């Protein structure tokens, strides 16, 4: 190898190393002082944060995207009616959610009705057409369903146990520019939120199952506000880059009198 080639090779390695250091330096993780951390801070949707880039993004997301405490604190539950289109099927969906992690979904295709639920402890399902009994979901399906049951998203309650929040980059997504914020959970899911830099609404959410590296992405469009809370009327779901479904919301009702017992598994 000639001297000039060796020189170029060494220069390239130094350049790559410096770029790697620069990229690593861009990643910023939310930290806290263990001495001052307490239950109140862990249970606060968005406590007062500092002036780092990540902390400013989280604060603006809460106040500008979600409407701040005057809206978020007033919302206790949601009822959503809509149409779910999958490959070759069109399902009518009625979904109920209640803070913090209660969820119940009813799916109808004209012949069959399936109900899925989670009461904060047990994830279950039932097929009503054959009058079968409700059953507890198997462990892996329950894990995935419970992950999706979280009211709001994992950017809220940033100091809650079991997660790490990091700023990754600011990137072009779906025709806009978004902040990419990553949440790594103890449940072995990684969630990347792509927050529009102007509206501070979610443009895309990417869920990675760290057990098998499978990726499910949801792209949100056509936002409306109900009770000050942003609701995407259309959301398209992709698995490993392939579109598998599209949900169109027809009706949303906030605080519709949903009670915890409604999410219990039928006996």
Coordinates of C-alpha atoms in Angstrom, one line a residue:
X1 CA 0.0 0.0 0.0
X2 CA 1.4 3.3 -1.0
X3 CA 2.0 6.1 1.6
X4 CA -0.7 8.2 0.0
X5 CA -3.2 5.4 0.3
X6 CA -2.2 4.8 3.9
X7 CA -2.5 8.5 4.6
X8 CA -6.0 8.6 3.0
X9 CA -7.1 5.5 4.9
X10 CA -6.0 7.0 8.2
X11 CA -7.7 10.3 7.4
X12 CA -10.9 8.4 6.6
X13 CA -10.8 6.5 9.9
X14 CA -10.3 9.7 11.8
X15 CA -13.2 11.4 10.0
X16 CA -15.5 8.4 10.6
X17 CA -14.5 8.5 14.3
X18 CA -15.1 12.2 14.6
X19 CA -18.5 11.8 12.9
X20 CA -19.4 9.0 15.3
X21 CA -18.5 11.0 18.3
X22 CA -20.6 13.9 16.9
X23 CA -23.6 11.7 16.3
X24 CA -23.3 10.2 19.8
X25 CA -23.2 13.6 21.2
X26 CA -26.5 14.5 19.5
X27 CA -28.3 11.9 21.5
X28 CA -29.6 13.4 24.8
X29 CA -31.3 11.4 27.5
X30 CA -33.6 12.8 30.2
X31 CA -32.0 12.6 33.6
X32 CA -33.1 13.5 37.1
X33 CA -31.7 14.0 40.6
X34 CA -32.4 10.9 42.6
X35 CA -32.2 13.0 45.8
X36 CA -35.1 15.2 44.8
X37 CA -37.2 12.6 42.9
X38 CA -40.5 11.8 44.7
X39 CA -43.9 10.2 44.0
X40 CA -45.5 13.5 43.1
X41 CA -43.0 14.1 40.3
X42 CA -43.3 10.6 39.0
X43 CA -47.1 10.9 38.8
X44 CA -47.1 14.4 37.2
X45 CA -48.0 14.3 33.5
X46 CA -45.4 17.0 32.7
X47 CA -43.4 18.4 35.6
X48 CA -41.5 21.6 35.2
X49 CA -38.4 20.6 33.3
X50 CA -35.1 22.4 32.5
X51 CA -33.7 24.1 29.5
X52 CA -32.1 21.2 27.6
X53 CA -33.2 20.6 24.0
X54 CA -35.1 17.4 25.0
X55 CA -36.8 19.1 28.0
X56 CA -37.9 22.0 25.9
X57 CA -39.4 19.7 23.3
X58 CA -41.3 17.7 25.9
X59 CA -42.6 20.8 27.5
X60 CA -43.7 22.3 24.1
X61 CA -45.3 19.0 23.1
X62 CA -47.3 19.0 26.3
X63 CA -48.5 22.6 26.2
X64 CA -48.7 23.2 22.4
X65 CA -49.5 19.7 21.2
X66 CA -51.8 18.4 24.0
X67 CA -53.0 21.7 25.2
X68 CA -51.4 21.7 28.6
X69 CA -52.9 20.8 32.0
X70 CA -56.1 22.8 31.5
X71 CA -57.1 20.3 28.8
X72 CA -55.1 17.1 29.7
X73 CA -56.1 17.1 33.3
X74 CA -59.8 17.5 32.4
X75 CA -59.8 14.5 30.1
X76 CA -60.6 11.2 31.9
X77 CA -61.9 9.0 29.1
X78 CA -62.5 8.7 25.4
X79 CA -65.1 6.9 23.3
X80 CA -64.2 6.5 19.6
X81 CA -66.3 5.1 16.8
X82 CA -64.9 4.5 13.4
X83 CA -64.1 2.2 10.5
X84 CA -61.0 -0.1 10.3
X85 CA -60.0 -1.2 6.8
X86 CA -57.6 -4.1 6.5
X87 CA -56.7 -6.3 3.5
X88 CA -60.1 -7.4 2.1
X89 CA -62.1 -6.5 5.2
X90 CA -63.9 -3.5 6.6
X91 CA -64.6 -3.5 10.4
X92 CA -66.7 -1.2 12.5
X93 CA -64.9 -0.3 15.7
X94 CA -66.0 1.1 19.0
X95 CA -63.2 1.8 21.4
X96 CA -63.3 3.0 25.0
X97 CA -60.3 4.3 26.9
X98 CA -59.9 5.5 30.4
X99 CA -56.9 6.8 32.3
X100 CA -54.4 5.4 33.0
X101 CA -54.5 2.1 31.1
X102 CA -58.1 0.9 30.7
X103 CA -59.2 -0.1 27.2
X104 CA -62.0 -2.0 25.6
X105 CA -62.5 -2.5 21.8
X106 CA -65.4 -4.0 19.9
X107 CA -64.8 -5.0 16.3
X108 CA -67.7 -6.0 14.0
X109 CA -67.5 -7.2 10.4
X110 CA -71.2 -8.0 9.8
X111 CA -71.0 -11.6 10.9
X112 CA -68.7 -11.7 13.9
X113 CA -68.1 -9.5 16.9
X114 CA -64.9 -9.6 18.8
X115 CA -64.3 -7.7 22.0
X116 CA -60.8 -7.1 23.4
X117 CA -60.3 -5.6 26.9
X118 CA -57.8 -4.7 29.6
X119 CA -58.8 -3.6 33.1
X120 CA -55.4 -2.6 34.3
X121 CA -54.6 -6.2 35.4
X122 CA -56.0 -8.8 33.0
X123 CA -56.0 -8.6 29.1
X124 CA -58.9 -10.6 27.7
X125 CA -60.9 -11.3 24.5
X126 CA -64.2 -12.9 23.5
X127 CA -65.9 -13.9 20.2
X128 CA -69.6 -13.1 20.7
X129 CA -70.9 -14.9 17.6
X130 CA -70.6 -18.4 19.0
X131 CA -71.5 -17.3 22.5
X132 CA -68.1 -18.4 23.8
X133 CA -66.7 -17.5 27.1
X134 CA -64.2 -14.7 27.6
X135 CA -60.6 -15.9 27.7
X136 CA -57.4 -14.4 29.1
X137 CA -55.1 -13.5 26.2
X138 CA -51.9 -15.5 25.9
X139 CA -48.8 -13.9 27.3
X140 CA -47.4 -12.4 24.1
X141 CA -50.7 -11.0 22.8
X142 CA -51.4 -9.6 26.2
X143 CA -48.0 -7.9 26.3
X144 CA -48.7 -6.2 22.9
X145 CA -52.2 -5.2 23.8
X146 CA -51.3 -3.8 27.2
X147 CA -48.5 -1.8 25.5
X148 CA -51.1 -0.2 23.3
X149 CA -53.6 0.5 26.2
X150 CA -51.6 3.4 27.6
X151 CA -53.8 6.5 27.6
X152 CA -52.1 9.3 25.8
X153 CA -48.5 8.2 25.2
X154 CA -45.2 7.3 26.8
X155 CA -43.8 10.9 26.5
X156 CA -46.2 11.9 29.4
X157 CA -45.1 11.2 33.0
X158 CA -41.5 11.4 31.9
X159 CA -40.2 10.5 35.4
X160 CA -42.4 7.4 35.8
X161 CA -40.4 4.3 36.5
X162 CA -39.6 1.8 33.8
X163 CA -38.6 4.0 30.9
X164 CA -35.9 6.1 29.5
X165 CA -36.5 9.1 27.2
X166 CA -34.0 10.4 24.7
X167 CA -33.8 12.9 21.9
X168 CA -32.4 11.2 18.8
X169 CA -32.5 13.7 15.9
X170 CA -34.6 16.2 13.9
X171 CA -35.5 14.5 10.7
X172 CA -37.8 14.8 7.6
X173 CA -40.9 12.6 8.0
X174 CA -44.1 12.5 5.8
X175 CA -43.3 15.8 4.1
X176 CA -42.5 17.7 7.3
X177 CA -39.7 18.1 9.8
X178 CA -40.0 16.3 13.1
X179 CA -38.2 15.8 16.4
X180 CA -37.5 12.1 16.9
X181 CA -37.9 11.3 20.6
X182 CA -37.3 7.7 21.7
X183 CA -38.7 6.0 24.8
X184 CA -37.3 2.6 25.8
X185 CA -39.5 0.7 28.2
X186 CA -38.8 -2.1 30.7
X187 CA -41.5 -4.1 28.8
X188 CA -38.9 -4.5 26.0
X189 CA -40.6 -2.1 23.6
X190 CA -38.9 0.9 22.0
X191 CA -41.2 3.7 20.9
X192 CA -40.0 6.5 18.6
X193 CA -42.2 9.6 18.4
X194 CA -41.9 11.9 15.5
X195 CA -43.2 15.3 16.7
X196 CA -43.8 18.0 14.1
X197 CA -41.6 21.0 14.8
X198 CA -44.4 23.5 14.1
X199 CA -47.6 21.9 15.4
X200 CA -46.0 19.7 18.1
X201 CA -48.4 17.0 17.1
X202 CA -47.4 13.4 16.5
X203 CA -46.8 12.7 12.8
X204 CA -45.6 9.2 13.2
X205 CA -45.1 6.7 16.0
X206 CA -42.7 3.7 15.5
X207 CA -43.0 0.8 17.9
X208 CA -40.1 -1.7 17.9
X209 CA -40.4 -5.0 19.8
X210 CA -36.9 -5.4 21.1
X211 CA -37.4 -9.2 21.5
X212 CA -37.7 -9.9 17.8
X213 CA -36.9 -6.4 16.3
X214 CA -40.3 -6.3 14.5
X215 CA -41.4 -2.8 13.7
X216 CA -45.0 -1.4 13.7
X217 CA -45.5 2.2 12.6
X218 CA -48.5 4.4 12.7
X219 CA -48.9 7.6 10.6
X220 CA -51.4 10.2 11.9
X221 CA -53.2 12.7 9.7
X222 CA -56.3 15.0 9.7
X223 CA -56.1 16.2 13.3
X224 CA -59.2 17.6 15.0
X225 CA -59.5 18.8 18.6
X226 CA -62.1 17.5 21.1
X227 CA -62.2 19.2 24.5
X228 CA -58.8 20.7 23.5
X229 CA -57.3 17.3 23.0
X230 CA -55.8 16.5 19.5
X231 CA -57.4 13.5 17.8
X232 CA -56.1 12.2 14.4
X233 CA -59.1 11.3 12.3
X234 CA -57.0 9.0 10.1
X235 CA -54.2 6.7 11.2
X236 CA -52.5 4.2 8.9
X237 CA -50.6 1.2 10.4
X238 CA -47.6 -0.4 8.8
X239 CA -45.7 -3.6 9.8
X240 CA -42.1 -3.7 8.7
X241 CA -42.9 -1.1 6.1
X242 CA -46.0 -2.7 4.6
X243 CA -49.4 -1.1 5.1
X244 CA -51.8 -3.4 6.9
X245 CA -54.7 -1.2 8.0
X246 CA -56.3 2.3 8.0
X247 CA -58.5 3.6 10.8
X248 CA -60.9 6.4 10.1
X249 CA -62.6 8.0 13.1
X250 CA -66.2 9.0 12.6
X251 CA -67.1 10.1 16.2
X252 CA -65.2 11.0 19.3
X253 CA -66.7 11.7 22.7
X254 CA -64.7 12.9 25.7
X255 CA -65.6 12.0 29.3
X256 CA -68.6 9.9 28.3
X257 CA -69.1 8.4 31.8
X258 CA -66.9 5.4 31.3
X259 CA -66.5 3.4 34.6
X260 CA -63.6 1.0 35.5
X261 CA -66.0 -2.0 35.9
X262 CA -66.9 -1.7 32.2
X263 CA -63.4 -3.0 31.3
X264 CA -63.6 -6.2 33.4
X265 CA -63.5 -9.6 31.8
X266 CA -67.1 -11.0 31.5
X267 CA -67.7 -14.0 33.7

